[in-house]
Protein backbone atom coordinates (compact mmCIF):
# COMPACT_ATOMS: atom_id res chain seq x y z
CA MET A 1 78.93 114.76 67.41
CA THR A 2 79.77 117.15 70.21
CA ASP A 3 77.42 117.99 73.05
CA ARG A 4 77.00 121.72 72.64
CA ASP A 5 76.32 122.01 76.38
CA ALA A 6 79.53 120.32 77.43
CA GLY A 7 81.89 122.76 79.08
CA GLN A 8 85.59 122.88 78.49
CA PRO A 9 87.52 120.58 80.79
CA ALA A 10 89.18 122.05 83.81
CA GLY A 11 92.68 122.97 82.87
CA ALA A 12 93.87 122.44 86.40
CA GLY A 13 94.85 119.11 87.76
CA ALA A 14 95.31 118.22 91.36
CA ALA A 15 98.52 120.21 91.42
CA GLY A 16 96.73 123.52 90.97
CA GLY A 17 96.04 126.04 88.24
CA ALA A 18 93.06 128.09 87.13
CA MET A 19 89.62 126.57 87.24
CA PRO A 20 86.77 127.44 84.87
CA ARG A 21 83.76 129.22 86.26
CA ALA A 22 81.34 126.98 88.08
CA GLY A 23 78.14 126.02 86.36
CA ASP A 24 78.96 127.42 82.91
CA SER A 25 77.70 124.25 81.23
CA ARG A 26 75.40 121.32 81.72
CA ASP A 27 78.10 118.70 81.90
CA GLY A 28 81.27 120.74 82.13
CA ALA A 29 83.81 120.93 84.92
CA ARG A 30 82.38 122.31 88.11
CA ARG A 31 84.22 124.01 90.91
CA VAL A 32 82.34 122.40 93.77
CA GLU A 33 80.02 119.44 93.29
CA PRO A 34 77.98 118.20 96.25
CA ALA A 35 78.12 114.45 96.53
CA SER A 36 75.75 112.14 98.29
CA ALA A 37 75.77 112.60 102.06
CA GLU A 38 75.51 108.89 102.51
CA SER A 39 78.71 107.63 103.96
CA GLY A 40 81.55 108.52 106.28
CA SER A 41 81.44 109.40 109.95
CA PRO A 42 81.53 112.87 111.47
CA ALA A 43 80.90 111.54 114.95
CA SER A 44 84.41 112.56 115.93
CA ALA A 45 84.20 115.93 114.20
CA LEU A 46 83.54 117.76 117.45
CA ARG A 47 85.68 116.74 120.35
CA THR A 48 84.48 117.29 123.88
CA PRO A 49 86.62 120.01 125.47
CA ARG A 50 88.84 118.83 128.28
CA ARG A 51 87.34 119.47 131.67
CA LYS A 52 90.74 120.35 133.04
CA GLY A 53 91.28 124.07 132.79
CA ARG A 54 94.02 125.30 130.49
CA LYS A 55 95.54 128.71 130.01
CA ARG A 56 94.02 130.73 127.22
CA LYS A 57 96.44 132.10 124.65
CA ARG A 58 96.55 135.31 122.65
CA GLY A 59 95.10 137.48 125.38
CA ARG A 60 91.75 135.73 125.60
CA LYS A 61 90.01 135.92 128.96
CA VAL A 62 90.38 133.11 131.45
CA PHE A 63 87.29 132.27 133.46
CA ALA A 64 87.14 130.23 136.59
CA LYS A 65 85.86 126.74 136.06
CA GLY A 66 82.10 126.53 136.57
CA SER A 67 81.59 130.31 136.63
CA PRO A 68 78.63 131.84 134.75
CA GLN A 69 81.05 133.54 132.38
CA ALA A 70 82.69 130.24 131.54
CA GLN A 71 79.35 128.58 130.92
CA THR A 72 78.24 131.43 128.68
CA ALA A 73 81.52 131.43 126.75
CA GLY A 74 81.40 127.66 126.32
CA ALA A 75 77.88 127.76 124.94
CA ALA A 76 78.76 130.51 122.50
CA SER A 77 81.73 128.59 121.16
CA VAL A 78 79.75 125.49 120.14
CA PRO A 79 79.11 125.58 116.37
CA HIS A 80 75.44 125.58 115.40
CA VAL A 81 73.80 123.91 112.42
CA ASN A 82 70.44 125.25 111.26
CA GLY A 83 69.85 126.76 114.67
CA GLN A 84 70.74 123.65 116.67
CA ALA A 85 73.87 122.87 118.61
CA ALA A 86 76.18 120.99 116.27
CA GLY A 87 76.67 118.24 118.79
CA ALA A 88 72.94 117.54 118.79
CA VAL A 89 72.81 117.47 115.00
CA LEU A 90 75.75 115.12 114.78
CA ALA A 91 74.28 112.84 117.41
CA LYS A 92 71.17 112.47 115.29
CA ALA A 93 73.14 111.90 112.13
CA ALA A 94 75.75 109.47 113.46
CA PRO A 95 77.22 107.20 112.33
CA GLY A 96 76.87 108.78 108.89
CA LEU A 97 77.06 112.30 107.56
CA PRO A 98 74.55 115.13 107.76
CA PRO A 99 73.11 116.22 104.41
CA ALA A 100 75.40 118.22 102.17
CA HIS A 101 73.06 121.21 102.24
CA GLN A 102 73.60 121.66 105.98
CA GLN A 103 76.60 123.46 107.37
CA ILE A 104 79.46 121.28 108.51
CA PRO A 105 81.26 122.24 111.71
CA PRO A 106 84.76 123.48 110.77
CA ALA A 107 86.50 120.80 112.83
CA ALA A 108 85.01 118.15 110.57
CA ASP A 109 86.56 119.39 107.35
CA ASP A 110 89.78 121.19 108.24
CA ARG A 111 91.81 118.06 107.58
CA LEU A 112 90.97 117.88 103.87
CA GLN A 113 90.68 121.64 103.35
CA LYS A 114 94.21 122.25 104.64
CA ARG A 115 95.76 119.42 102.65
CA PRO A 116 97.35 120.53 99.35
CA ARG A 117 95.36 119.51 96.27
CA SER A 118 98.34 117.55 95.02
CA ASP A 119 98.13 115.45 98.19
CA LEU A 120 94.48 114.48 97.71
CA PRO A 121 93.45 111.25 95.97
CA VAL A 122 91.78 111.55 92.58
CA PHE A 123 88.63 109.62 91.69
CA ALA A 124 86.87 109.18 88.36
CA ALA A 125 83.43 108.15 87.17
CA LEU A 126 82.40 107.43 83.58
CA ASP A 127 78.86 106.83 82.38
CA LEU A 128 78.25 105.58 78.84
CA GLY A 129 74.53 105.75 78.22
CA THR A 130 72.23 105.34 75.26
CA ASN A 131 72.63 108.97 74.29
CA ASN A 132 75.63 110.44 76.12
CA CYS A 133 79.18 109.66 77.16
CA ARG A 134 80.11 111.51 80.35
CA LEU A 135 83.15 111.64 82.60
CA LEU A 136 83.83 113.33 85.94
CA VAL A 137 87.20 113.48 87.72
CA ALA A 138 87.17 114.78 91.29
CA ILE A 139 89.02 115.11 94.57
CA PRO A 140 87.35 114.93 98.00
CA GLY A 141 86.31 118.12 99.74
CA ARG A 142 84.32 118.65 102.88
CA PRO A 143 82.57 115.61 104.35
CA GLY A 144 80.07 114.32 101.83
CA GLN A 145 81.31 116.68 99.11
CA PHE A 146 83.91 116.72 96.38
CA ARG A 147 85.55 119.09 93.92
CA VAL A 148 85.39 118.36 90.20
CA ILE A 149 88.76 118.97 88.55
CA ASP A 150 87.99 117.65 85.05
CA ALA A 151 84.93 116.69 83.06
CA PHE A 152 83.86 115.58 79.61
CA SER A 153 80.50 115.13 77.92
CA ARG A 154 79.53 114.28 74.39
CA ILE A 155 76.28 113.19 72.75
CA VAL A 156 77.13 109.97 70.89
CA ARG A 157 73.69 108.37 70.36
CA LEU A 158 75.09 104.92 70.91
CA GLY A 159 71.58 103.46 70.99
CA GLU A 160 70.47 104.95 67.69
CA GLY A 161 68.36 102.34 65.87
CA LEU A 162 68.60 99.88 68.77
CA ALA A 163 64.85 99.73 69.38
CA ALA A 164 64.20 98.56 65.83
CA SER A 165 67.17 96.24 65.26
CA GLY A 166 68.08 95.03 68.75
CA ARG A 167 71.72 95.77 67.94
CA LEU A 168 74.13 98.68 68.33
CA GLY A 169 74.71 100.36 64.98
CA GLN A 170 78.11 100.93 63.48
CA GLY A 171 77.78 104.71 63.53
CA GLY A 172 76.81 104.83 67.19
CA MET A 173 79.63 102.51 68.20
CA ASP A 174 82.18 104.54 66.23
CA ARG A 175 81.04 107.79 67.84
CA ALA A 176 81.14 106.24 71.30
CA VAL A 177 84.64 104.83 70.80
CA GLU A 178 85.94 108.23 69.69
CA ALA A 179 84.47 109.86 72.78
CA LEU A 180 85.87 107.13 75.01
CA LYS A 181 89.33 107.71 73.57
CA VAL A 182 89.14 111.28 74.85
CA CYS A 183 88.11 109.97 78.26
CA ALA A 184 90.97 107.45 78.23
CA ASP A 185 93.48 110.23 77.55
CA LYS A 186 92.11 112.28 80.42
CA LEU A 187 92.30 109.36 82.81
CA ALA A 188 95.82 108.44 81.69
CA SER A 189 97.01 111.98 82.39
CA ARG A 190 96.18 111.71 86.10
CA ASP A 191 97.10 109.49 89.00
CA ILE A 192 93.64 108.00 89.61
CA ARG A 193 93.19 106.39 93.02
CA ARG A 194 89.92 104.63 92.13
CA SER A 195 87.50 104.75 89.24
CA ARG A 196 84.32 103.10 88.03
CA LEU A 197 83.44 103.06 84.35
CA ILE A 198 79.88 101.99 83.62
CA ALA A 199 77.69 101.32 80.61
CA THR A 200 73.91 101.26 80.90
CA GLU A 201 70.83 100.39 78.85
CA ALA A 202 72.20 100.42 75.31
CA CYS A 203 74.98 97.94 76.08
CA ARG A 204 72.73 96.06 78.52
CA SER A 205 69.99 95.29 76.00
CA ALA A 206 71.86 95.09 72.67
CA GLU A 207 72.62 91.68 71.21
CA ASN A 208 76.14 92.86 70.42
CA GLY A 209 76.66 94.77 73.67
CA ASP A 210 79.43 92.47 74.89
CA VAL A 211 81.15 92.60 71.51
CA PHE A 212 81.17 96.38 71.70
CA ILE A 213 82.59 96.31 75.25
CA ASP A 214 85.43 94.11 73.97
CA ARG A 215 86.10 96.58 71.16
CA VAL A 216 86.23 99.46 73.66
CA LYS A 217 88.81 97.58 75.75
CA ARG A 218 90.89 96.81 72.68
CA GLU A 219 90.86 100.30 71.16
CA THR A 220 90.81 102.55 74.25
CA GLY A 221 92.10 100.39 77.10
CA LEU A 222 88.97 101.18 79.14
CA ASP A 223 87.27 98.25 80.86
CA LEU A 224 83.58 99.17 80.96
CA GLU A 225 81.20 97.51 83.40
CA ILE A 226 77.63 96.90 82.22
CA ILE A 227 75.56 97.54 85.34
CA ASP A 228 72.11 96.13 86.02
CA ARG A 229 69.00 98.26 86.41
CA GLN A 230 68.89 98.04 90.19
CA THR A 231 72.45 99.34 90.48
CA GLU A 232 71.61 102.16 88.10
CA ALA A 233 68.62 103.18 90.22
CA ARG A 234 70.72 103.06 93.42
CA LEU A 235 73.49 105.20 91.93
CA ALA A 236 70.95 107.79 90.81
CA VAL A 237 69.64 108.00 94.38
CA SER A 238 73.19 108.28 95.74
CA GLY A 239 73.99 111.10 93.34
CA CYS A 240 70.87 113.10 94.15
CA GLY A 241 70.80 112.54 97.91
CA PRO A 242 71.76 116.12 98.86
CA LEU A 243 68.61 117.43 97.16
CA VAL A 244 66.32 115.46 99.48
CA GLU A 245 65.92 117.71 102.49
CA ARG A 246 65.81 116.47 106.06
CA ASP A 247 62.10 117.13 106.60
CA THR A 248 61.01 115.29 103.45
CA HIS A 249 58.62 112.38 103.97
CA GLY A 250 58.63 110.80 100.51
CA VAL A 251 60.21 111.20 97.09
CA VAL A 252 59.72 109.67 93.67
CA LEU A 253 63.13 109.97 92.05
CA PHE A 254 63.26 109.36 88.30
CA ASP A 255 66.05 109.30 85.75
CA ILE A 256 64.79 109.58 82.17
CA GLY A 257 67.50 108.06 80.03
CA GLY A 258 67.96 107.43 76.35
CA GLY A 259 66.96 103.76 76.34
CA SER A 260 65.38 103.25 79.76
CA SER A 261 63.96 105.24 82.65
CA GLU A 262 64.74 104.36 86.26
CA ILE A 263 62.28 105.20 89.03
CA ALA A 264 62.88 104.82 92.78
CA LEU A 265 60.32 105.35 95.54
CA ILE A 266 61.96 106.69 98.69
CA ASP A 267 60.19 106.68 102.05
CA THR A 268 61.73 108.78 104.82
CA SER A 269 58.52 109.38 106.76
CA ARG A 270 59.38 107.13 109.71
CA HIS A 271 63.09 107.74 110.08
CA ARG A 272 66.03 109.10 108.10
CA THR A 273 69.51 107.63 107.92
CA PRO A 274 72.44 109.25 106.11
CA ARG A 275 72.40 106.58 103.39
CA LEU A 276 69.36 107.60 101.35
CA ALA A 277 69.50 104.46 99.22
CA ASN A 278 68.52 102.50 102.34
CA HIS A 279 65.09 104.13 102.12
CA ILE A 280 64.21 102.85 98.64
CA VAL A 281 60.96 100.91 99.16
CA ALA A 282 60.32 100.10 95.49
CA TRP A 283 62.01 100.68 92.16
CA THR A 284 61.50 99.90 88.51
CA SER A 285 63.27 100.33 85.21
CA LEU A 286 61.02 101.15 82.28
CA PRO A 287 62.19 99.88 78.88
CA VAL A 288 61.51 103.29 77.36
CA GLY A 289 63.72 106.34 77.08
CA VAL A 290 63.86 109.49 74.99
CA VAL A 291 65.70 107.84 72.10
CA SER A 292 63.60 104.68 71.91
CA LEU A 293 60.30 106.56 72.32
CA ALA A 294 61.22 109.22 69.74
CA GLU A 295 62.28 106.57 67.25
CA ARG A 296 58.99 104.74 67.65
CA PHE A 297 56.62 107.73 67.50
CA GLY A 298 58.73 110.36 65.76
CA GLY A 299 60.55 113.21 67.41
CA GLN A 300 60.67 116.08 64.95
CA GLU A 301 56.97 116.64 64.23
CA VAL A 302 54.94 115.79 67.33
CA SER A 303 51.22 116.50 67.34
CA ARG A 304 49.06 116.53 70.45
CA GLU A 305 47.69 113.13 69.40
CA THR A 306 51.18 111.70 69.01
CA PHE A 307 52.20 113.15 72.36
CA ASP A 308 49.18 111.56 74.07
CA ALA A 309 50.03 108.23 72.45
CA MET A 310 53.55 108.46 73.89
CA ILE A 311 52.12 109.09 77.34
CA GLU A 312 49.80 106.09 77.06
CA GLU A 313 52.73 103.87 76.07
CA VAL A 314 54.65 104.87 79.18
CA LEU A 315 51.58 104.56 81.39
CA ARG A 316 51.17 100.99 80.21
CA HIS A 317 54.59 100.14 81.65
CA LEU A 318 53.99 102.10 84.84
CA MET A 319 50.70 100.35 85.55
CA ALA A 320 52.59 97.05 85.48
CA PHE A 321 54.86 98.30 88.28
CA ALA A 322 53.65 96.42 91.36
CA GLY A 323 55.30 98.79 93.84
CA ARG A 324 53.81 102.02 92.52
CA ASP A 325 51.55 102.49 95.59
CA ARG A 326 54.26 102.12 98.23
CA LEU A 327 54.19 105.87 98.93
CA ARG A 328 50.43 106.21 99.08
CA HIS A 329 50.55 107.13 102.79
CA VAL A 330 52.59 110.28 102.05
CA ALA A 331 51.48 111.07 98.50
CA HIS A 332 49.22 113.96 99.61
CA ASP A 333 51.68 115.26 102.19
CA THR A 334 53.22 118.66 101.55
CA ARG A 335 56.58 117.01 102.29
CA PHE A 336 56.26 114.67 99.31
CA HIS A 337 57.70 115.63 95.93
CA LEU A 338 59.15 114.44 92.65
CA LEU A 339 62.87 114.62 91.94
CA GLY A 340 64.00 114.40 88.33
CA THR A 341 67.51 113.86 87.05
CA SER A 342 67.75 113.94 83.28
CA GLY A 343 68.14 116.23 80.29
CA THR A 344 64.36 116.45 80.08
CA VAL A 345 63.84 118.16 83.43
CA THR A 346 66.96 120.33 83.18
CA THR A 347 65.77 121.49 79.74
CA LEU A 348 62.34 122.35 81.13
CA ALA A 349 64.02 124.27 83.94
CA GLY A 350 66.24 126.19 81.53
CA VAL A 351 63.27 127.16 79.35
CA HIS A 352 61.28 128.09 82.45
CA LEU A 353 64.07 130.42 83.60
CA GLY A 354 64.43 131.91 80.12
CA LEU A 355 68.16 131.23 80.04
CA GLU A 356 70.04 132.53 77.03
CA ARG A 357 72.68 129.94 77.85
CA TYR A 358 72.27 126.89 80.03
CA ASP A 359 73.57 127.60 83.54
CA ARG A 360 73.90 124.64 85.89
CA ARG A 361 74.16 126.87 88.95
CA ARG A 362 70.63 128.15 88.40
CA VAL A 363 69.11 124.83 87.36
CA ASP A 364 70.48 122.26 89.81
CA GLY A 365 68.18 122.15 92.84
CA LEU A 366 65.49 124.37 91.27
CA TRP A 367 61.92 123.88 92.49
CA MET A 368 59.10 123.96 89.93
CA ASP A 369 55.44 123.84 90.92
CA ARG A 370 52.71 121.99 89.04
CA GLU A 371 51.55 125.03 87.07
CA ASN A 372 55.07 125.86 85.90
CA VAL A 373 55.70 122.32 84.69
CA ASP A 374 52.36 122.26 82.85
CA ARG A 375 53.15 125.59 81.22
CA MET A 376 56.59 124.53 80.04
CA VAL A 377 55.40 121.19 78.62
CA ASN A 378 52.63 122.93 76.70
CA LYS A 379 55.07 125.57 75.52
CA LEU A 380 57.45 122.99 74.08
CA LEU A 381 54.57 121.06 72.55
CA GLY A 382 53.45 124.25 70.82
CA TRP A 383 56.87 124.84 69.25
CA ASN A 384 57.80 123.31 65.93
CA PHE A 385 61.10 121.53 65.38
CA ASP A 386 62.94 124.64 64.21
CA GLN A 387 61.80 126.61 67.26
CA ARG A 388 63.07 123.87 69.55
CA VAL A 389 66.41 123.85 67.72
CA ALA A 390 66.67 127.62 68.15
CA ASN A 391 66.24 127.49 71.92
CA ALA A 392 69.57 127.75 73.74
CA CYS A 393 68.62 125.10 76.31
CA ILE A 394 67.56 122.53 73.69
CA GLY A 395 69.52 122.94 70.46
CA ALA A 396 69.83 120.60 67.50
CA ASP A 397 71.12 117.66 69.54
CA ARG A 398 68.02 117.46 71.75
CA ALA A 399 65.28 118.99 69.61
CA ASP A 400 63.98 115.62 68.40
CA LEU A 401 64.16 114.01 71.86
CA VAL A 402 62.80 116.56 74.30
CA LEU A 403 59.09 115.91 73.69
CA ALA A 404 59.56 112.17 74.16
CA GLY A 405 61.12 113.03 77.51
CA CYS A 406 58.19 115.30 78.35
CA ALA A 407 55.80 112.43 77.59
CA ILE A 408 57.65 110.18 80.05
CA LEU A 409 57.55 112.97 82.63
CA GLU A 410 53.81 113.44 82.12
CA ALA A 411 53.15 109.73 82.65
CA ILE A 412 55.14 109.81 85.89
CA ARG A 413 53.19 112.85 87.08
CA ARG A 414 49.89 111.10 86.40
CA ILE A 415 50.84 108.10 88.54
CA TRP A 416 52.38 110.24 91.30
CA PRO A 417 50.68 113.67 91.25
CA SER A 418 52.72 116.21 93.16
CA GLU A 419 52.60 119.93 93.63
CA ARG A 420 56.38 120.16 93.48
CA LEU A 421 59.16 118.92 91.22
CA ARG A 422 62.81 119.41 92.10
CA VAL A 423 65.33 119.49 89.26
CA ALA A 424 68.68 117.73 89.57
CA ASP A 425 71.60 118.31 87.23
CA ARG A 426 73.46 115.35 88.67
CA GLY A 427 73.06 111.59 88.73
CA LEU A 428 75.03 108.41 88.12
CA ARG A 429 78.52 109.89 87.99
CA GLU A 430 77.99 111.82 91.21
CA GLY A 431 76.63 108.68 92.84
CA ILE A 432 79.67 106.70 91.72
CA LEU A 433 82.11 109.30 93.05
CA SER A 434 80.28 109.52 96.35
CA GLU A 435 80.37 105.76 96.86
CA LEU A 436 84.02 105.44 95.80
CA MET A 437 85.14 108.15 98.20
CA ALA A 438 83.06 106.79 101.05
CA ASP A 439 84.45 103.29 100.48
CA GLU A 440 87.97 104.72 100.51
CA GLY A 441 87.22 106.43 103.81
CA VAL A 442 88.44 109.88 102.76
CA TRP A 443 85.92 111.64 104.99
CA ARG A 444 86.95 109.78 108.14
CA ARG A 445 88.92 111.97 110.51
CA ASN A 446 91.79 109.50 110.85
CA TRP A 447 92.12 108.91 107.12
CA ARG A 448 95.62 109.14 105.65
CA PRO A 449 96.77 108.63 102.04
CA GLU A 450 98.51 105.35 101.43
CA GLY A 451 102.23 105.53 102.05
CA ARG A 452 101.99 108.65 104.22
CA ALA A 453 102.37 108.88 107.96
């Protein structure tokens, strides 16, 4: 089963070649992918000019030291970020990086930008979830950012039937293994510096999850790591960090998955450090996702009564979350919002925009207000199964799951009412790549590839 939204992989490796257009697909290769602005150090990005006067080259004027002209010229030459002197911005952000949505002074990124692509290390992140198998391969770009050079996504429904049986089914395992073989070929074709290959809820909760992981290693050579729920929540925050703006006071970040839904409460009202994950004040992992909820209540024909029953089921789990009130002090602040990373919210965004074909460039980072979200949920609830299949942003692969996702979203909105929802077409893989690159130190100014002077 192929994910109809998956784009064709980038034909170009690190050595060069043509790249596909950015944002043509939900999970396809992307030309520039912002990573989490959580690690690295730009403190040395701007060097204090020497006080000793030097001759100016290329016919530029030479001013006497301390003259008004020199002071004016010096002030004009300092890069500015969002209207502030770059030095002041960096001083506030040190020792980490400023957010990816801010401009980066040129001195901070020339080192990587001037280096040939073939000279840059390659990193990879694979996420095998309950519903999807996804891979990203990337090289570092500007500080806190990276460039995707290859990608793969396929709906495999590994967790199909898991809620009822407690075990991974043969069909789901076979589909996942076939998709992972494609990923293994892609990884083998490149010189990967570091990679992290994770499996989430389906393998985590299935009785035969470890047996399946052994089969994957035997048949594909890939050594998958089953991560715990806390790690999954942290990686989601790392991947979505650039979408939390500097003046934000609080965020409820949620990732609606196939077998579970991760929720992280982020408090930045008192201070803000570059590592957004440090501001998680509470988190939970709900044992419900779009696949498990749809299997329990039905996904093809969903009445209003069935939809309300789904919401109540999710609310029951949310009310058991002891940390749900940790953002009460900012919940009515205009600088508080929800941030969703999942197929549910990207689908709502695509329908809201009336896209004839899903376009990541228009969806990722989109703001939706309360009325727009209400309208889209009611619109989908009013469509029958065939109408959902016919929509370009839903299709046959998601038509029986999207309303279960909307029910989870509605429950979250009832616990944390917000006037604004920001949509993220990014998540675990981006978080993995960001952390791998930061750990490798590729954004440090004195970084050099191994074996090179």
